[in-house]
PDB file of C-alpha atoms in Angstrom:
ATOM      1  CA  UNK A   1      15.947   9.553   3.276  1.00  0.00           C
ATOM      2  CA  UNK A   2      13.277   7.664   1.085  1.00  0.00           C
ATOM      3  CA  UNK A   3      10.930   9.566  -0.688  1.00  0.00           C
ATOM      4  CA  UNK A   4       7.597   7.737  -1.683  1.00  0.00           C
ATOM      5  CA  UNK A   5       4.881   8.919  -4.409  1.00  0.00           C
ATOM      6  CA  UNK A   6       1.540   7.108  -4.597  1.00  0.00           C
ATOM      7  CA  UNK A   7      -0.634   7.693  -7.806  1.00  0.00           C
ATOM      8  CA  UNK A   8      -3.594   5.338  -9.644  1.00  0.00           C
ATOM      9  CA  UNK A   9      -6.160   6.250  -7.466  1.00  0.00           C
ATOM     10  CA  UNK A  10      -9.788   7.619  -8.549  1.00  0.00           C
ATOM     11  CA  UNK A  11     -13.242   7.231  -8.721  1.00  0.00           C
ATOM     12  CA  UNK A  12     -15.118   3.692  -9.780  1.00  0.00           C
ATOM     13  CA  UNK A  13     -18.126   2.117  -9.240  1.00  0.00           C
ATOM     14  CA  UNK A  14     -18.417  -1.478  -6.870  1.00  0.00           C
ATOM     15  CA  UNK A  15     -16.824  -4.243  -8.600  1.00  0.00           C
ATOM     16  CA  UNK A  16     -14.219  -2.255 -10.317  1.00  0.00           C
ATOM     17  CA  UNK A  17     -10.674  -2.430 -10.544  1.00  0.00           C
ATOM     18  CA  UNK A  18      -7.908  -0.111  -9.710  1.00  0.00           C
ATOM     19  CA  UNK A  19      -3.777  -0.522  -9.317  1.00  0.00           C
ATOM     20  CA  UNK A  20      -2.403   2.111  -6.979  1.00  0.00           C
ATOM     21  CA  UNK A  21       1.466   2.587  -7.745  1.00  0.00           C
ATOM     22  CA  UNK A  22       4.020   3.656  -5.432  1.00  0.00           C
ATOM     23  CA  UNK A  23       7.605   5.576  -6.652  1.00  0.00           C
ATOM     24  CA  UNK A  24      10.557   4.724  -4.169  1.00  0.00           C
ATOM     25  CA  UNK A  25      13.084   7.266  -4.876  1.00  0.00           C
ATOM     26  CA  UNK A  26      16.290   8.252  -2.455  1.00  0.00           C
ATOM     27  CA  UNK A  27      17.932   5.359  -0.415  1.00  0.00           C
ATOM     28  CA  UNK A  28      15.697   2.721  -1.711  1.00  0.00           C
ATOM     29  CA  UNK A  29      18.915   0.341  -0.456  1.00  0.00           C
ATOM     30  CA  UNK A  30      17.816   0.910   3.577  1.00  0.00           C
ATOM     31  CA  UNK A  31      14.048  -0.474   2.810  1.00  0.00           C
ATOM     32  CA  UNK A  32      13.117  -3.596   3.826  1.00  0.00           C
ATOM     33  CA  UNK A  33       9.556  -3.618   3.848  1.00  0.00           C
ATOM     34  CA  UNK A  34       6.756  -2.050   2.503  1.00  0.00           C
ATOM     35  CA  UNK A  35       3.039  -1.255   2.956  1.00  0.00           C
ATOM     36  CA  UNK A  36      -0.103  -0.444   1.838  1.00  0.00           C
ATOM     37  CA  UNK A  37      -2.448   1.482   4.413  1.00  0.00           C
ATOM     38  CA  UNK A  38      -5.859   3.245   4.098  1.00  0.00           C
ATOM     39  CA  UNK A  39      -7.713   5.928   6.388  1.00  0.00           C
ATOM     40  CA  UNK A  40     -11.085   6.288   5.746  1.00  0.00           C
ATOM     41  CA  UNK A  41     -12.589   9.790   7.007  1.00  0.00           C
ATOM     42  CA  UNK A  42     -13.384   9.361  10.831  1.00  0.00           C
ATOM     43  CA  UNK A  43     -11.560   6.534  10.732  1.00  0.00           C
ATOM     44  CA  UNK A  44      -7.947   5.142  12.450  1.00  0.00           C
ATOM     45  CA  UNK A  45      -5.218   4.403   9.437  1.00  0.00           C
ATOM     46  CA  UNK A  46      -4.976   0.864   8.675  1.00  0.00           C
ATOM     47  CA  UNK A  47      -2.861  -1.813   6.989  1.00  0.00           C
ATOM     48  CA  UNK A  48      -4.131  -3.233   3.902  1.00  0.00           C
ATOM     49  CA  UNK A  49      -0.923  -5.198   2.662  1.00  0.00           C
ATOM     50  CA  UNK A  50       2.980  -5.570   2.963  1.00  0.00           C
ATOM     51  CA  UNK A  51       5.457  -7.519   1.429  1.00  0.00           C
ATOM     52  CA  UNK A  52       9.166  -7.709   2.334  1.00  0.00           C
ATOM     53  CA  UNK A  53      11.684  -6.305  -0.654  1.00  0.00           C
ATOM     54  CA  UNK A  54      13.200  -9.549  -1.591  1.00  0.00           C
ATOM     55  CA  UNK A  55       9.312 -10.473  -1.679  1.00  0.00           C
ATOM     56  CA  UNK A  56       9.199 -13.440   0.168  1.00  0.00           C
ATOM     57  CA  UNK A  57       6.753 -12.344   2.385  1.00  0.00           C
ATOM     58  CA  UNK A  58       3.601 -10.772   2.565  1.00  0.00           C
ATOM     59  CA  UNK A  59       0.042  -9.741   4.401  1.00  0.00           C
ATOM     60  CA  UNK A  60      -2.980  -9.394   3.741  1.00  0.00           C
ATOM     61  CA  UNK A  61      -5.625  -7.878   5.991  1.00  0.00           C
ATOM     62  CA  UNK A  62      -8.429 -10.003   6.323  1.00  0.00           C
ATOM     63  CA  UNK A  63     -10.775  -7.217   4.353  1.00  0.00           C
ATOM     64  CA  UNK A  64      -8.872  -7.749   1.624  1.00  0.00           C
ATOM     65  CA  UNK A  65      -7.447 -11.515   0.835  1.00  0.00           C
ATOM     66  CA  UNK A  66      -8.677 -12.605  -2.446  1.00  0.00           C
ATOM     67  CA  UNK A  67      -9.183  -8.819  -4.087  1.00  0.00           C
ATOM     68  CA  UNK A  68      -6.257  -6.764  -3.453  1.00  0.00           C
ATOM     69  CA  UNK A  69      -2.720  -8.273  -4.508  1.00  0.00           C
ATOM     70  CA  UNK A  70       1.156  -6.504  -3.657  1.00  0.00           C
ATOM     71  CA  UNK A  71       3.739  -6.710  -5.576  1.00  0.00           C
ATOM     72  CA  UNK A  72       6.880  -4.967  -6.433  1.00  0.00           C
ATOM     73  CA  UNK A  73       9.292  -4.501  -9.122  1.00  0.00           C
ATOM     74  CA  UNK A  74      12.603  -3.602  -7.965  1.00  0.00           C
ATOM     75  CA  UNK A  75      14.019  -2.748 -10.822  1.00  0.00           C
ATOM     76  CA  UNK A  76      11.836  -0.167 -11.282  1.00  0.00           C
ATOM     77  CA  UNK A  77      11.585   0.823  -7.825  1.00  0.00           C
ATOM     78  CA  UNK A  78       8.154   1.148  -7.609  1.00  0.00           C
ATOM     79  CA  UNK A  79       5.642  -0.918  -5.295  1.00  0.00           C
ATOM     80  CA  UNK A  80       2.020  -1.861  -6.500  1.00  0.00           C
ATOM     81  CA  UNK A  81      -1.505  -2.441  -5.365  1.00  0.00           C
ATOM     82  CA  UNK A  82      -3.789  -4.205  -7.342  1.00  0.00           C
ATOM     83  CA  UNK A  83      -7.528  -3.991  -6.265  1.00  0.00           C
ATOM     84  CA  UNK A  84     -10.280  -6.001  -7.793  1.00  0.00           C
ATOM     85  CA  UNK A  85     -13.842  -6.329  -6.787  1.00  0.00           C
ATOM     86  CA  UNK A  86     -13.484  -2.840  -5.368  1.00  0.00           C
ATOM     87  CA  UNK A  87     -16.385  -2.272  -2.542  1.00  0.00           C
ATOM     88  CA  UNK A  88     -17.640   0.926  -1.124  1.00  0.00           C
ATOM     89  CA  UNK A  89     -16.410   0.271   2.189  1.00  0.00           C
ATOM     90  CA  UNK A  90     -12.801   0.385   0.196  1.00  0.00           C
ATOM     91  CA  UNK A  91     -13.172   3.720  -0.264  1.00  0.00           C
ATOM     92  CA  UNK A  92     -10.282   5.932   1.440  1.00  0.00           C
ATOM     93  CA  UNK A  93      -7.349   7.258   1.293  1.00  0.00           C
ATOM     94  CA  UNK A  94      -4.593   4.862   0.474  1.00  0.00           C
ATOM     95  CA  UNK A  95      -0.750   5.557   1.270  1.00  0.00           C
ATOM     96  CA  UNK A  96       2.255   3.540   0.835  1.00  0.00           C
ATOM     97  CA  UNK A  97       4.899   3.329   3.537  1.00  0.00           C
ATOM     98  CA  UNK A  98       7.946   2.041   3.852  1.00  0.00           C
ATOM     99  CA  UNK A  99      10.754   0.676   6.764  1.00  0.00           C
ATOM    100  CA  UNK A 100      13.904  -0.717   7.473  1.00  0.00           C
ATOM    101  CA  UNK A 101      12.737  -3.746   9.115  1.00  0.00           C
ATOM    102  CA  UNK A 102      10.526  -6.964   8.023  1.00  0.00           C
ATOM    103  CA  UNK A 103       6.737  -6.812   7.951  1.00  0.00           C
ATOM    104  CA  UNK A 104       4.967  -5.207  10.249  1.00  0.00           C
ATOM    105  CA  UNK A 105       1.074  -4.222  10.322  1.00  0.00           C
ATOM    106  CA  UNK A 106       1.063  -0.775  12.367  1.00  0.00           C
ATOM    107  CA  UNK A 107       1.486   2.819  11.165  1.00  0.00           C
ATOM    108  CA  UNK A 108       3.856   3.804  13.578  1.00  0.00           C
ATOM    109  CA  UNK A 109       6.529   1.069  12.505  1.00  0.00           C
ATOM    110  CA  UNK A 110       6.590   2.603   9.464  1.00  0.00           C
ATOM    111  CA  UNK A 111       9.436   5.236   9.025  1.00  0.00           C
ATOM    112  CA  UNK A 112       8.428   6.864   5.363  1.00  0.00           C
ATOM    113  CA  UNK A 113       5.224   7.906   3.763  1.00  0.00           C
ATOM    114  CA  UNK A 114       3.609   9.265   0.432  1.00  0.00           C
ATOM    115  CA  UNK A 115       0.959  11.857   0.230  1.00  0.00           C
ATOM    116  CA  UNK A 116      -1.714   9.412  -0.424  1.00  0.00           C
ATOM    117  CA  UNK A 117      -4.018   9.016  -3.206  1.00  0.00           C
ATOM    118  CA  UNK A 118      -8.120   9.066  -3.140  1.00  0.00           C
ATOM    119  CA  UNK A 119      -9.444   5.698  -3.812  1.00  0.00           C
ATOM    120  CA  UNK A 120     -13.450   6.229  -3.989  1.00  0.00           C
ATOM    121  CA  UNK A 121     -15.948   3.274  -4.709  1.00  0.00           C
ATOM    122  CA  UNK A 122     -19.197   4.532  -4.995  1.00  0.00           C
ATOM    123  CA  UNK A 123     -22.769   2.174  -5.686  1.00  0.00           C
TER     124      UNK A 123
END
């Protein structure tokens, strides 16, 4: 099993910055890929970003190129979102996911989750 802890999250105003964290404890060996999603209330779950372990790879969704970076320090076992020029329409809940296999974009390829943390961008 992988266990997966998300923290950084908060409230800011638009134009902000925040860097969401993610802990990878358990059999961090089996991961191949990671992710960032978001839900928004009322809203389906999304992919924000992935990059592959080794990090040769990654995605951005299209909302997102140019203000939100991934990264990943495997020595530390921890994955990272950084998120500049924060927007209100950024404002959700963000997880971190992770999978055996390369990239993908959709929740259900996933196989591990985190709690989530509350990103909020208000005006």
């Amino acid at each position: 099993q992988v266990q997966l802890v998300e923290s950084g999250g908060g409230l800011v105003q638009t134009g902000a910055s925040l860097r969401l964290s993610c802990a990878v404890s358990g059999r961090t060996f089996s991961i191949d890929a990671m992710g960032w999603f978001r839900q928004a209330p009322g809203k389906e779950r999304e992919s924000v970003a992935a990059v592959d372990w080794i990090g040769r790879n990654t995605y951005y969704a299209d909302s997102v190129k140019g203000r939100f970076t991934i990264s990943r320090d495997n020595a530390k076992n921890t994955l990272y979102l950084q998120m500049d020029s924060l927007k209100v329409e950024d404002t959700a809940v963000y997880y971190c996911a992770a999978r055996t296999l390369g990239i993908a974009t959709s929740p259900s390829d996933y196989d591990y989750w985190g709690q989530g943390t509350q990103v909020t961008v208000s005006s």
